[in-house]
Short mmCIF file of C-alpha atoms and ligand atoms in Angstrom, two decimals:
data_model
loop_
_atom_site.label_atom_id
_atom_site.label_comp_id
_atom_site.label_asym_id
_atom_site.label_seq_id
_atom_site.Cartn_x
_atom_site.Cartn_y
_atom_site.Cartn_z
CA UNK W 1 100.82 32.14 104.41
CA UNK W 2 98.64 34.26 102.32
CA UNK W 3 98.08 33.15 98.47
CA UNK W 4 97.05 36.41 96.64
CA UNK W 5 99.57 38.65 94.39
CA UNK W 6 103.11 39.21 95.78
CA UNK W 7 104.34 42.42 97.04
CA UNK W 8 107.84 43.12 97.78
CA UNK W 9 108.94 45.44 100.57
CA UNK W 10 112.86 46.41 100.61
CA UNK W 11 113.97 47.44 103.45
CA UNK W 12 111.21 45.71 105.37
CA UNK W 13 113.00 45.77 108.58
CA UNK W 14 113.54 49.25 109.04
CA UNK W 15 111.74 51.83 110.83
CA UNK W 16 108.95 52.72 108.55
CA UNK W 17 109.42 49.87 106.22
CA UNK W 18 108.53 47.25 108.97
CA UNK W 19 105.34 49.60 110.08
CA UNK W 20 104.32 49.21 106.55
CA UNK W 21 104.40 45.59 106.17
CA UNK W 22 102.03 45.07 109.48
CA UNK W 23 100.28 47.82 108.30
CA UNK W 24 99.86 46.33 105.05
CA UNK W 25 99.42 42.47 106.88
CA UNK W 26 96.34 43.69 108.85
CA UNK W 27 94.79 45.85 105.78
CA UNK W 28 95.14 43.58 102.87
CA UNK W 29 95.89 40.23 104.46
CA UNK W 30 95.12 38.33 101.05
CA UNK W 31 98.03 39.34 99.83
CA UNK W 32 101.85 37.62 100.23
CA UNK W 33 104.78 39.59 101.18
CA UNK W 34 107.89 39.55 100.78
CA UNK W 35 110.21 41.42 102.23
CA UNK W 36 114.06 42.30 101.14
CA UNK W 37 116.78 44.01 103.99
CA UNK W 38 120.61 43.94 104.01
CA UNK W 39 120.02 44.30 108.21
CA UNK W 40 122.32 47.39 108.56
CA UNK W 41 122.59 48.11 111.97
CA UNK W 42 119.39 50.23 111.57
CA UNK W 43 117.18 47.20 110.49
CA UNK W 44 116.22 44.50 113.11
CA UNK W 45 113.77 41.58 112.40
CA UNK W 46 112.32 42.27 115.70
CA UNK W 47 110.06 44.67 113.97
CA UNK W 48 108.27 42.37 111.67
CA UNK W 49 107.44 39.67 114.02
CA UNK W 50 104.35 38.76 114.47
CA UNK W 51 104.21 39.67 110.21
CA UNK W 52 103.15 36.85 107.48
CA UNK W 53 105.85 37.83 105.56
CA UNK W 54 108.69 35.79 103.92
CA UNK W 55 112.02 37.28 104.65
CA UNK W 56 115.22 37.63 102.61
CA UNK W 57 118.56 39.26 103.73
CA UNK W 58 120.11 40.76 100.85
CA UNK W 59 121.65 44.05 99.03
CA UNK W 60 119.32 46.01 96.62
CA UNK W 61 123.04 46.89 95.19
CA UNK W 62 122.81 43.02 94.39
CA UNK W 63 121.56 42.69 90.59
CA UNK W 64 120.86 38.99 91.81
CA UNK W 65 119.21 39.39 95.05
CA UNK W 66 116.99 42.19 93.46
CA UNK W 67 116.17 39.48 90.68
CA UNK W 68 115.75 36.61 92.86
CA UNK W 69 113.54 38.88 95.12
CA UNK W 70 110.93 40.70 92.63
CA UNK W 71 110.34 37.07 90.03
CA UNK W 72 106.27 36.63 90.15
CA UNK W 73 106.13 40.00 92.53
CA UNK W 74 102.94 42.36 91.08
CA UNK W 75 104.51 45.13 93.05
CA UNK W 76 107.39 47.24 94.99
CA UNK W 77 107.37 49.59 97.81
CA UNK W 78 111.16 50.98 98.43
CA UNK W 79 112.42 52.35 101.39
CA UNK W 80 115.54 50.60 102.07
CA UNK W 81 118.80 53.22 102.58
CA UNK W 82 121.05 54.90 104.94
CA UNK W 83 118.79 57.16 106.32
CA UNK W 84 120.71 59.32 108.95
CA UNK W 85 122.02 63.03 107.94
CA UNK W 86 124.55 62.55 110.89
CA UNK W 87 126.30 59.40 110.02
CA UNK W 88 126.56 60.86 106.14
CA UNK W 89 128.72 63.23 107.77
CA UNK W 90 130.70 61.13 109.37
CA UNK W 91 131.01 58.93 105.94
CA UNK W 92 129.02 58.73 102.76
CA UNK W 93 129.70 55.82 101.63
CA UNK W 94 127.29 53.63 102.02
CA UNK W 95 125.15 56.62 100.63
CA UNK W 96 125.96 56.87 97.50
CA UNK W 97 126.12 52.79 96.92
CA UNK W 98 122.49 52.51 98.41
CA UNK W 99 120.55 55.27 98.07
CA UNK W 100 122.00 55.76 94.87
CA UNK W 101 123.14 53.15 93.13
CA UNK W 102 121.51 50.33 95.16
CA UNK W 103 117.62 52.41 94.03
CA UNK W 104 118.88 52.47 90.05
CA UNK W 105 119.84 48.49 90.14
CA UNK W 106 116.34 47.34 92.02
CA UNK W 107 114.27 49.83 90.24
CA UNK W 108 116.20 48.17 86.65
CA UNK W 109 115.35 44.50 88.48
CA UNK W 110 111.63 45.74 88.85
CA UNK W 111 111.71 46.76 85.20
CA UNK W 112 112.80 43.86 83.91
CA UNK W 113 110.62 41.44 86.25
CA UNK W 114 107.35 43.03 84.86
CA UNK W 115 106.57 44.60 88.20
CA UNK W 116 103.17 46.10 87.17
CA UNK W 117 103.21 48.94 90.26
CA UNK W 118 106.32 50.43 92.23
CA UNK W 119 106.66 53.35 94.73
CA UNK W 120 109.59 53.96 95.76
CA UNK W 121 110.46 55.95 99.01
CA UNK W 122 111.57 59.59 99.59
CA UNK W 123 112.06 62.01 101.82
CA UNK W 124 111.70 65.95 101.89
CA UNK W 125 114.88 66.89 102.48
CA UNK W 126 115.39 66.39 99.13
CA UNK W 127 113.90 70.08 98.56
CA UNK W 128 116.84 71.61 100.84
CA UNK W 129 115.50 74.03 102.74
CA UNK W 130 112.39 75.88 103.01
CA UNK W 131 112.13 78.81 104.77
CA UNK W 132 109.04 78.74 105.00
CA UNK W 133 107.67 78.28 101.78
CA UNK W 134 105.87 75.19 101.51
CA UNK W 135 107.41 72.70 98.82
CA UNK W 136 105.17 71.46 95.15
CA UNK W 137 106.63 67.83 93.93
CA UNK W 138 107.00 69.90 90.80
CA UNK W 139 109.81 72.55 92.87
CA UNK W 140 113.96 72.17 91.93
CA UNK W 141 115.50 70.16 94.15
CA UNK W 142 118.22 72.06 96.43
CA UNK W 143 120.03 68.95 98.66
CA UNK W 144 121.62 70.37 101.08
CA UNK W 145 123.51 67.26 102.85
CA UNK W 146 125.44 64.35 101.75
CA UNK W 147 122.16 62.21 103.23
CA UNK W 148 119.62 64.49 101.14
CA UNK W 149 121.57 64.42 97.57
CA UNK W 150 122.20 60.80 97.73
CA UNK W 151 118.30 60.92 97.76
CA UNK W 152 117.98 63.58 95.33
CA UNK W 153 120.48 60.87 93.05
CA UNK W 154 117.94 57.66 93.70
CA UNK W 155 114.96 60.31 93.35
CA UNK W 156 116.67 61.40 89.74
CA UNK W 157 117.24 57.79 88.76
CA UNK W 158 113.71 56.70 88.90
CA UNK W 159 112.08 59.00 86.67
CA UNK W 160 114.75 59.03 84.15
CA UNK W 161 113.95 55.02 84.17
CA UNK W 162 110.15 55.89 83.99
CA UNK W 163 110.97 58.52 81.40
CA UNK W 164 113.32 56.14 78.84
CA UNK W 165 111.77 52.54 80.00
CA UNK W 166 107.97 53.64 81.09
CA UNK W 167 108.81 52.21 84.52
CA UNK W 168 105.54 51.99 86.45
CA UNK W 169 106.14 54.23 89.40
CA UNK W 170 105.31 56.54 91.40
CA UNK W 171 107.85 58.73 94.61
CA UNK W 172 106.29 59.90 97.86
CA UNK W 173 108.58 62.45 99.65
CA UNK W 174 107.56 62.49 103.57
CA UNK W 175 108.25 64.25 106.49
CA UNK W 176 110.17 63.66 109.29
CA UNK W 177 108.64 60.94 111.17
CA UNK W 178 108.08 59.47 113.91
CA UNK W 179 106.71 56.40 116.12
CA UNK W 180 107.48 53.38 117.90
CA UNK W 181 110.63 51.11 116.51
CA UNK W 182 112.35 54.16 115.44
CA UNK W 183 116.14 53.68 115.92
CA UNK W 184 117.75 55.44 119.32
CA UNK W 185 120.26 58.01 117.13
CA UNK W 186 117.31 59.38 115.59
CA UNK W 187 116.53 62.88 117.37
CA UNK W 188 112.90 61.84 118.94
CA UNK W 189 114.66 58.46 120.28
CA UNK W 190 117.53 60.06 121.48
CA UNK W 191 115.61 62.54 123.50
CA UNK W 192 113.40 60.37 124.84
CA UNK W 193 115.56 57.93 125.96
CA UNK W 194 118.56 59.95 127.63
CA UNK W 195 115.01 61.81 129.23
CA UNK W 196 114.54 58.45 131.21
CA UNK W 197 118.10 57.25 131.75
CA UNK W 198 118.53 60.82 133.01
CA UNK W 199 120.83 62.16 130.77
CA UNK W 200 121.43 65.23 128.81
CA UNK W 201 119.37 66.33 125.62
CA UNK W 202 121.70 67.02 123.45
CA UNK W 203 120.09 70.21 121.42
CA UNK W 204 122.28 71.44 117.85
CA UNK W 205 122.31 75.20 117.39
CA UNK W 206 119.22 76.92 119.87
CA UNK W 207 117.01 74.51 118.35
CA UNK W 208 115.38 76.94 116.20
CA UNK W 209 115.48 74.53 113.44
CA UNK W 210 112.04 73.16 112.72
CA UNK W 211 111.13 69.64 111.31
CA UNK W 212 107.04 68.49 110.37
CA UNK W 213 106.73 65.61 113.02
CA UNK W 214 104.67 62.58 110.64
CA UNK W 215 103.17 59.62 112.66
CA UNK W 216 104.54 57.03 110.87
CA UNK W 217 101.38 55.22 111.02
CA UNK W 218 100.07 58.20 109.01
CA UNK W 219 103.23 57.68 106.90
CA UNK W 220 102.30 53.86 106.33
CA UNK W 221 98.56 54.85 104.84
CA UNK W 222 99.65 57.45 102.06
CA UNK W 223 102.57 55.19 101.40
CA UNK W 224 99.80 52.33 100.37
CA UNK W 225 97.20 55.14 98.92
CA UNK W 226 99.92 55.64 96.33
CA UNK W 227 100.71 52.24 95.78
CA UNK W 228 96.45 51.44 94.91
CA UNK W 229 95.99 54.58 93.59
CA UNK W 230 98.95 57.46 92.53
CA UNK W 231 99.37 57.91 88.90
CA UNK W 232 102.41 56.74 87.33
CA UNK W 233 105.43 58.53 87.06
CA UNK W 234 103.83 61.28 89.80
CA UNK W 235 106.02 62.30 92.66
CA UNK W 236 103.46 62.69 96.13
CA UNK W 237 104.68 65.22 98.73
CA UNK W 238 103.55 63.06 102.34
CA UNK W 239 103.28 66.18 105.10
CA UNK W 240 101.04 66.35 108.44
CA UNK W 241 101.98 70.01 108.84
CA UNK W 242 103.07 69.47 112.26
CA UNK W 243 105.78 72.13 112.26
CA UNK W 244 108.06 72.65 115.07
CA UNK W 245 111.15 74.00 117.01
CA UNK W 246 113.47 71.38 118.14
CA UNK W 247 113.43 72.75 121.26
CA UNK W 248 109.47 72.72 121.09
CA UNK W 249 109.57 68.78 121.37
CA UNK W 250 112.50 68.64 124.02
CA UNK W 251 110.67 70.78 125.88
CA UNK W 252 107.30 68.49 124.72
CA UNK W 253 109.51 65.36 125.99
CA UNK W 254 110.38 66.01 129.24
CA UNK W 255 106.78 67.34 130.39
CA UNK W 256 105.33 64.10 129.11
CA UNK W 257 108.46 62.35 131.08
CA UNK W 258 108.19 64.62 134.21
CA UNK W 259 111.92 64.98 133.65
CA UNK W 260 113.28 68.67 134.21
CA UNK W 261 114.03 71.37 131.08
CA UNK W 262 117.80 71.13 133.12
CA UNK W 263 118.80 68.01 131.22
CA UNK W 264 118.85 70.11 127.80
CA UNK W 265 122.20 70.94 126.47
CA UNK W 266 122.74 73.69 123.49
CA UNK W 267 125.69 71.72 121.60
CA UNK W 268 127.45 72.61 118.64
CA UNK W 269 125.41 72.48 115.45
CA UNK W 270 125.32 69.64 113.40
CA UNK W 271 127.52 71.46 109.77
CA UNK W 272 124.96 72.61 107.16
CA UNK W 273 121.90 71.89 109.45
CA UNK W 274 118.97 72.63 107.18
CA UNK W 275 116.52 74.75 108.60
CA UNK W 276 113.02 73.41 108.04
CA UNK W 277 111.17 71.48 105.72
CA UNK W 278 107.70 72.38 105.14
CA UNK W 279 105.73 71.09 102.13
CA UNK W 280 102.04 71.32 100.69
CA UNK W 281 100.64 67.51 100.21
CA UNK W 282 97.09 69.12 98.05
CA UNK W 283 98.06 66.41 95.72
CA UNK W 284 97.94 63.54 98.34
CA UNK W 285 94.72 65.03 99.53
CA UNK W 286 93.59 64.27 96.06
CA UNK W 287 94.07 60.10 96.56
CA UNK W 288 92.01 60.61 99.69
CA UNK W 289 94.54 60.96 102.04
CA UNK W 290 94.66 63.16 105.34
CA UNK W 291 97.37 62.60 108.65
CA UNK W 292 95.27 60.84 111.47
CA UNK W 293 97.73 62.54 114.41
CA UNK W 294 98.39 65.93 115.09
CA UNK W 295 102.06 66.90 117.19
CA UNK W 296 100.75 65.63 120.34
CA UNK W 297 99.43 62.55 119.69
CA UNK W 298 102.45 61.76 117.77
CA UNK W 299 104.53 63.13 119.69
CA UNK W 300 102.89 61.46 123.19
CA UNK W 301 102.02 58.16 121.19
CA UNK W 302 105.81 57.72 120.42
CA UNK W 303 107.27 59.01 123.47
CA UNK W 304 104.89 56.53 125.05
CA UNK W 305 106.05 53.77 122.68
CA UNK W 306 109.64 54.18 123.91
CA UNK W 307 108.68 53.95 128.18
CA UNK W 308 107.07 50.85 127.37
CA UNK W 309 109.41 49.25 125.08
CA UNK W 310 112.92 49.19 127.38
CA UNK W 311 113.16 45.66 126.02
CA UNK W 312 113.68 46.23 123.00
CA UNK W 313 116.22 49.96 123.56
CA UNK W 314 118.30 49.23 126.25
CA UNK W 315 120.52 46.44 124.58
CA UNK W 316 120.86 48.47 121.37
CA UNK W 317 122.47 51.58 123.09
CA UNK W 318 124.46 49.90 124.80
CA UNK W 319 126.30 48.03 122.06
CA UNK W 320 128.14 49.26 119.10
CA UNK W 321 125.90 52.41 119.23
CA UNK W 322 127.81 53.12 122.59
CA UNK W 323 130.67 53.98 120.33
CA UNK W 324 128.47 55.94 117.60
CA UNK W 325 127.04 58.17 120.56
CA UNK W 326 131.17 59.60 122.00
CA UNK W 327 132.14 60.29 118.67
CA UNK W 328 129.13 62.10 117.88
CA UNK W 329 128.50 63.33 121.35
CA UNK W 330 131.35 63.04 123.22
CA UNK W 331 133.43 66.24 122.62
CA UNK W 332 130.36 68.42 122.19
CA UNK W 333 128.59 67.80 125.15
CA UNK W 334 132.11 68.66 126.92
CA UNK W 335 131.50 71.96 125.70
CA UNK W 336 127.40 72.07 125.59
CA UNK W 337 125.76 75.06 127.29
CA UNK W 338 122.63 74.73 129.77
CA UNK W 339 119.40 76.11 128.37
CA UNK W 340 117.95 78.66 130.74
CA UNK W 341 114.56 79.48 130.06
P1 NAD O 1 116.01 52.89 108.96
O1 NAD O 1 117.25 53.39 108.71
O2 NAD O 1 115.60 52.31 110.23
O3 NAD O 1 115.21 51.59 107.83
C1 NAD O 1 116.52 51.54 106.70
C2 NAD O 1 115.78 50.36 106.24
O4 NAD O 1 117.09 50.00 105.09
C3 NAD O 1 116.87 48.72 107.46
O5 NAD O 1 115.70 48.61 107.55
C4 NAD O 1 118.28 48.34 106.59
O6 NAD O 1 118.38 47.38 107.18
C5 NAD O 1 118.04 48.39 105.09
N1 NAD O 1 118.61 48.59 104.36
C6 NAD O 1 119.65 49.34 103.83
N2 NAD O 1 120.98 49.29 103.34
C7 NAD O 1 120.36 48.32 102.28
C8 NAD O 1 120.57 47.73 101.26
N3 NAD O 1 122.36 48.21 100.58
N4 NAD O 1 119.38 46.93 101.29
C9 NAD O 1 118.77 46.56 101.61
N5 NAD O 1 118.20 47.01 102.81
C10 NAD O 1 118.68 48.13 102.77
O7 NAD O 1 114.99 54.09 108.06
P2 NAD O 1 113.77 54.64 108.05
O8 NAD O 1 113.73 55.66 108.55
O9 NAD O 1 112.67 53.51 107.98
O10 NAD O 1 113.61 55.18 106.41
C11 NAD O 1 112.99 54.29 105.54
C12 NAD O 1 112.99 54.92 104.23
O11 NAD O 1 111.98 56.58 104.11
C13 NAD O 1 114.29 55.46 104.14
O12 NAD O 1 114.03 55.21 102.07
C14 NAD O 1 114.30 57.01 103.87
O13 NAD O 1 114.72 58.00 103.32
C15 NAD O 1 112.69 57.83 103.67
N6 NAD O 1 112.25 58.49 104.60
C16 NAD O 1 112.62 58.44 106.47
C17 NAD O 1 111.74 59.51 107.27
C18 NAD O 1 112.61 59.19 108.63
O14 NAD O 1 112.31 60.49 108.99
N7 NAD O 1 112.38 57.99 109.30
C19 NAD O 1 111.47 60.58 106.41
C20 NAD O 1 110.90 60.61 105.20
C21 NAD O 1 112.11 59.74 104.32
P1 TYD O 2 117.15 63.49 113.12
O1 TYD O 2 116.12 62.74 112.95
O2 TYD O 2 118.66 63.10 112.39
O3 TYD O 2 116.32 63.58 111.09
P2 TYD O 2 116.93 65.10 110.19
O4 TYD O 2 118.04 65.71 110.54
O5 TYD O 2 116.88 63.84 109.09
O6 TYD O 2 115.41 66.47 110.09
O7 TYD O 2 117.39 65.47 113.22
C1 TYD O 2 115.90 65.85 113.30
C2 TYD O 2 116.68 67.49 114.44
O8 TYD O 2 116.87 67.06 115.49
C3 TYD O 2 117.18 68.18 113.16
O9 TYD O 2 116.36 69.58 113.36
C4 TYD O 2 118.57 67.76 113.96
C5 TYD O 2 117.65 68.45 115.44
N1 TYD O 2 118.92 67.20 116.32
C6 TYD O 2 119.54 67.86 117.83
O10 TYD O 2 119.76 68.58 117.59
N2 TYD O 2 119.94 66.58 118.39
C7 TYD O 2 120.23 65.28 117.34
O11 TYD O 2 120.99 64.76 118.88
C8 TYD O 2 120.41 65.17 117.07
C9 TYD O 2 119.87 63.34 116.58
C10 TYD O 2 119.72 65.76 116.47
#
């Protein structure tokens, strides 16, 4: 184990947090890594295999767990959150508890522990829909789903702790992130896995909504840039400019896998489905960050990872996930429409 300063990574067993842990372990080998994660259905220690990090199972909303994990730490990055919009539409309780209360508890404990620098990881979804106009960091927050409203609540608590007590914190607001190790219920893994299993790909509405597809390695590099060079009290958008509508994404996945477009099914739309989230990331560019992956690179790397890692996702999609899948898609697929090019 390294013996340098301690970086605490909350939510470090999740998709982006674990990618960040792997990246920092290689880029800053002298740092000591300490991961705090509750291991919800979305957390998995397998993502941290081979990473030299202390692992503590615990909840960011538990003041004792937060205080004990932060003892002696120099830095904190918080990825811990409930993250899936569709689950927040089924039951938002856990979203409020973790994303608002948990964020407040963890950040307060970091202030008490004298942590020197903090990054709180947030999302473009707090701005609401952009309708083609790129969001800047000082724009109003108009979140439209229980998930994004809970993330906005967390952001506002973080900024309040900075204004009130001088908490040394920055916020990053990242775009839709893709890459290996993302939970199979999120859109790109779900479409890829269904295509590999020759099952229908359930596209909400007509697949017209657009998302920026940021590769997870670019997201991790952005968070480290902000931790090391960001201005305290400042928000940084993390956008790749890879905006594509969902139908384009699904067709690109099928093409990569050489599967037929007849697998595409238009299903009942997500209620309150946000149209798009376009962001201006020039403030982050001022710290020297640029995305390295364009749309094709980010998507192809992701699809290929799922082709090569059936051993990871097959047990997940055959477990508790089946109940979630049936609840979310059973009725939708029964009343779906085929895609006709
Ligand atoms: P994820 O769902 O894969 O991982 C979340 C992790 O947090 C899991 O390991 C889970 O066990 C842990 N966790 C949940 N509740 C916790 C609690 N109360 N205490 C401790 N740990 C807890 O999510 P992700 O995609 O890796 O997202 C990480 C962060 O990035 C989130 O804050 C999310 O809002 C943000 N973000 C995600 C995306 C994206 O597209 N995935 C885009 C922008 C921002
Ligand atoms: P998702 O990965 O849930 O991210 P978010 O809603 O946070 O942006 O979904 C990405 C896009 O894909 C979004 O526009 C919703 C759409 N989508 C579908 O069309 N079908 C699906 O089964 C899922 C999960 C998402």
